[in-house]
Tab-separated table of C-alpha atoms in Angstrom:
chain	number	residue	atom	x	y	z
A	1	MET	CA	-211.866	-96.064	27.404
A	2	TYR	CA	-209.062	-93.543	27.435
A	3	THR	CA	-211.374	-91.046	29.027
A	4	LYS	CA	-212.454	-93.275	31.849
A	5	VAL	CA	-208.587	-94.129	32.646
A	6	THR	CA	-207.743	-90.350	32.563
A	7	LEU	CA	-210.595	-89.588	34.891
A	8	LEU	CA	-209.828	-92.479	37.421
A	9	CYS	CA	-206.053	-91.398	37.551
A	10	LEU	CA	-207.240	-87.624	38.218
A	11	ALA	CA	-209.461	-88.957	41.159
A	12	ALA	CA	-206.688	-90.985	42.531
A	13	VAL	CA	-204.291	-87.916	42.631
A	14	ALA	CA	-207.022	-85.646	44.049
A	15	LEU	CA	-207.727	-88.249	46.880
A	16	ALA	CA	-203.990	-88.813	47.619
A	17	ARG	CA	-203.133	-85.060	48.330
A	18	PRO	CA	-202.927	-84.264	51.982
A	19	ASP	CA	-205.174	-81.183	52.757
A	20	LYS	CA	-204.298	-81.071	56.336
A	21	PRO	CA	-200.985	-81.437	58.356
A	22	ALA	CA	-199.608	-84.709	59.403
A	23	PRO	CA	-200.780	-86.016	62.831
A	24	ALA	CA	-198.530	-85.806	65.797
A	25	GLY	CA	-195.889	-88.613	65.915
A	26	TYR	CA	-195.426	-88.832	62.113
A	27	GLY	CA	-193.433	-85.454	61.913
A	28	TYR	CA	-190.770	-84.026	64.049
A	29	ALA	CA	-190.130	-80.579	65.579
A	30	PRO	CA	-186.933	-78.869	64.233
A	31	PRO	CA	-184.300	-78.396	66.823
A	32	THR	CA	-183.805	-74.951	68.447
A	33	PRO	CA	-180.642	-73.339	67.120
A	34	ALA	CA	-177.949	-73.007	69.676
A	35	TYR	CA	-175.141	-70.762	68.459
A	36	ALA	CA	-171.753	-70.451	70.330
A	37	PRO	CA	-168.215	-69.731	69.201
A	38	PRO	CA	-166.141	-72.994	69.124
A	39	GLN	CA	-163.713	-73.547	71.999
A	40	PRO	CA	-160.033	-73.438	70.835
A	41	SER	CA	-158.145	-76.865	70.728
A	42	TYR	CA	-154.960	-75.389	71.025
A	43	SER	CA	-153.016	-73.241	73.581
A	44	ALA	CA	-151.797	-69.970	72.669
A	45	PRO	CA	-148.109	-69.822	71.323
A	46	GLN	CA	-145.330	-68.649	73.408
A	47	PRO	CA	-143.249	-65.903	72.276
A	48	SER	CA	-140.032	-66.985	70.674
A	49	TYR	CA	-138.312	-63.603	70.908
A	50	GLU	CA	-137.429	-63.850	74.753
A	51	LYS	CA	-135.404	-66.846	74.625
A	52	LYS	CA	-132.492	-66.886	72.238
A	53	GLU	CA	-131.070	-70.362	71.216
A	54	GLU	CA	-127.289	-70.746	71.437
A	55	GLY	CA	-125.785	-71.254	68.096
A	56	MET	CA	-123.585	-74.253	67.133
A	57	PRO	CA	-119.773	-73.557	66.704
A	58	PHE	CA	-118.425	-74.107	63.274
A	59	ASP	CA	-115.527	-73.177	61.025
A	60	PHE	CA	-115.624	-73.488	56.993
A	61	GLU	CA	-113.642	-72.109	54.028
A	62	TYR	CA	-113.847	-72.628	50.432
A	63	ALA	CA	-112.169	-70.943	47.442
A	64	VAL	CA	-112.782	-71.192	43.441
A	65	LYS	CA	-110.100	-69.908	41.018
A	66	ASP	CA	-110.985	-70.505	37.408
A	67	ASP	CA	-108.751	-68.593	35.000
A	68	TYR	CA	-110.358	-69.650	31.874
A	69	LYS	CA	-113.679	-68.060	33.147
A	70	GLY	CA	-111.964	-65.294	35.084
A	71	LEU	CA	-113.480	-66.474	38.240
A	72	ASP	CA	-111.853	-65.902	41.592
A	73	PHE	CA	-113.554	-65.920	45.025
A	74	ASP	CA	-113.432	-67.164	48.360
A	75	HIS	CA	-115.170	-67.348	51.636
A	76	ASN	CA	-114.274	-68.429	55.369
A	77	SER	CA	-116.315	-68.088	58.316
A	78	ASN	CA	-116.041	-69.454	61.794
A	79	SER	CA	-118.104	-69.039	65.144
A	80	ASP	CA	-117.972	-69.969	68.824
A	81	GLY	CA	-121.604	-70.300	68.914
A	82	LYS	CA	-122.226	-66.806	69.946
A	83	VAL	CA	-120.426	-64.617	67.513
A	84	VAL	CA	-119.676	-65.295	63.605
A	85	ASN	CA	-116.706	-63.752	62.080
A	86	GLY	CA	-115.705	-64.083	58.433
A	87	GLN	CA	-114.471	-62.721	55.151
A	88	TYR	CA	-115.333	-63.159	51.521
A	89	ARG	CA	-113.274	-61.852	48.437
A	90	ILE	CA	-114.542	-61.540	44.975
A	91	LEU	CA	-112.844	-60.584	41.689
A	92	LEU	CA	-114.757	-57.761	40.242
A	93	PRO	CA	-115.085	-57.286	36.333
A	94	ASP	CA	-113.066	-54.017	36.483
A	95	GLY	CA	-110.083	-55.919	37.938
A	96	ARG	CA	-110.260	-55.014	41.685
A	97	THR	CA	-110.824	-57.536	44.262
A	98	GLN	CA	-113.745	-56.678	46.874
A	99	ILE	CA	-113.170	-57.864	50.467
A	100	VAL	CA	-115.973	-58.012	52.976
A	101	THR	CA	-114.832	-58.618	56.528
A	102	TYR	CA	-117.978	-59.193	58.832
A	103	THR	CA	-118.996	-59.839	62.374
A	104	ALA	CA	-122.558	-60.978	63.330
A	105	ASP	CA	-124.189	-61.669	66.857
A	106	HIS	CA	-127.645	-61.264	68.435
A	107	HIS	CA	-126.622	-58.032	70.153
A	108	ASN	CA	-125.078	-55.960	67.280
A	109	GLY	CA	-126.482	-57.538	64.356
A	110	TYR	CA	-124.418	-57.913	60.976
A	111	GLN	CA	-121.725	-55.622	60.830
A	112	ALA	CA	-119.505	-55.500	57.564
A	113	GLU	CA	-116.478	-53.488	56.516
A	114	VAL	CA	-116.121	-53.462	52.488
A	115	THR	CA	-112.646	-52.581	51.151
A	116	HIS	CA	-111.176	-52.854	47.581
A	117	GLU	CA	-107.678	-54.059	46.619
A	118	GLY	CA	-106.211	-52.882	43.244
A	119	GLU	CA	-107.132	-50.258	40.778
A	120	ALA	CA	-110.102	-50.398	38.330
A	121	GLN	CA	-108.976	-51.053	34.981
A	122	TYR	CA	-111.252	-50.193	31.556
A	123	PRO	CA	-109.324	-51.419	28.736
A	124	GLN	CA	-110.143	-50.077	25.178
A	125	PRO	CA	-112.598	-52.340	23.535
A	126	GLN	CA	-111.286	-54.453	20.874
A	127	PRO	CA	-113.100	-53.843	17.344
A	128	TYR	CA	-115.485	-56.718	16.503
A	129	LYS	CA	-113.964	-59.425	14.354
A	130	PRO	CA	-116.327	-61.942	12.806
A	131	ALA	CA	-115.589	-65.433	13.346
A	132	PRO	CA	-113.646	-67.208	10.417
A	133	SER	CA	-116.315	-68.842	8.219
A	134	TYR	CA	-115.637	-72.310	6.860
A	135	SER	CA	-116.740	-73.844	3.659
A	136	ALA	CA	-117.481	-77.548	3.045
A	137	PRO	CA	-114.245	-79.216	1.823
A	138	ALA	CA	-114.120	-80.785	-1.594
A	139	PRO	CA	-114.544	-84.561	-1.851
A	140	ALA	CA	-111.423	-86.449	-1.678
A	141	TYR	CA	-112.485	-89.630	-3.052
A	142	SER	CA	-113.526	-90.991	-6.447
A	143	ALA	CA	-116.522	-93.139	-7.480
A	144	PRO	CA	-115.631	-96.867	-7.188
A	145	ALA	CA	-115.358	-98.887	-10.277
A	146	PRO	CA	-118.199	-101.450	-10.497
A	147	THR	CA	-117.313	-104.833	-9.287
A	148	TYR	CA	-120.577	-106.926	-10.263
A	149	GLU	CA	-121.080	-109.368	-13.061
A	150	GLN	CA	-124.343	-110.005	-15.072
A	151	PRO	CA	-126.738	-111.980	-12.916
A	152	LYS	CA	-127.313	-115.516	-13.748
A	153	PRO	CA	-131.100	-116.918	-13.526
A	154	SER	CA	-131.754	-118.598	-10.361
A	155	TYR	CA	-134.519	-120.643	-11.854
A	156	GLY	CA	-134.765	-123.416	-14.350
A	157	VAL	CA	-136.639	-124.040	-17.666
A	158	PRO	CA	-140.416	-124.799	-16.694
A	159	HIS	CA	-141.635	-128.474	-17.270
């Protein structure tokens, strides 16, 4: 029985296999390839270096002085829209104050003049002293006296 079914299946597979190409109308011809570079969807950028944007006039100033941390600096700057002028001061670690006065525009670029006020000071380093160590304080209380009584039963005699 199994042999007959196996033979019938093999015959069906052999008969179903196409030996010749499909008749016209059942298939399709592949399209002919046409290669072309893509067309740009944007215009070329215009150079930005030819036209200078006029700046906005401004004027600002700030200062920080913190004696606890040893910070002392300030900055001020102003512009008429074409030329920026300013100055900033910084307290250096050696005790001098560095002052930078600057000018900036599109024609000459950034030009700075750096000067220093005061004389550099290099104090002798102090010898290391470790921080004082602290021990836990002795307890300042005594144990409390007991204030409880013998507990009384909360149940009665069984019936």
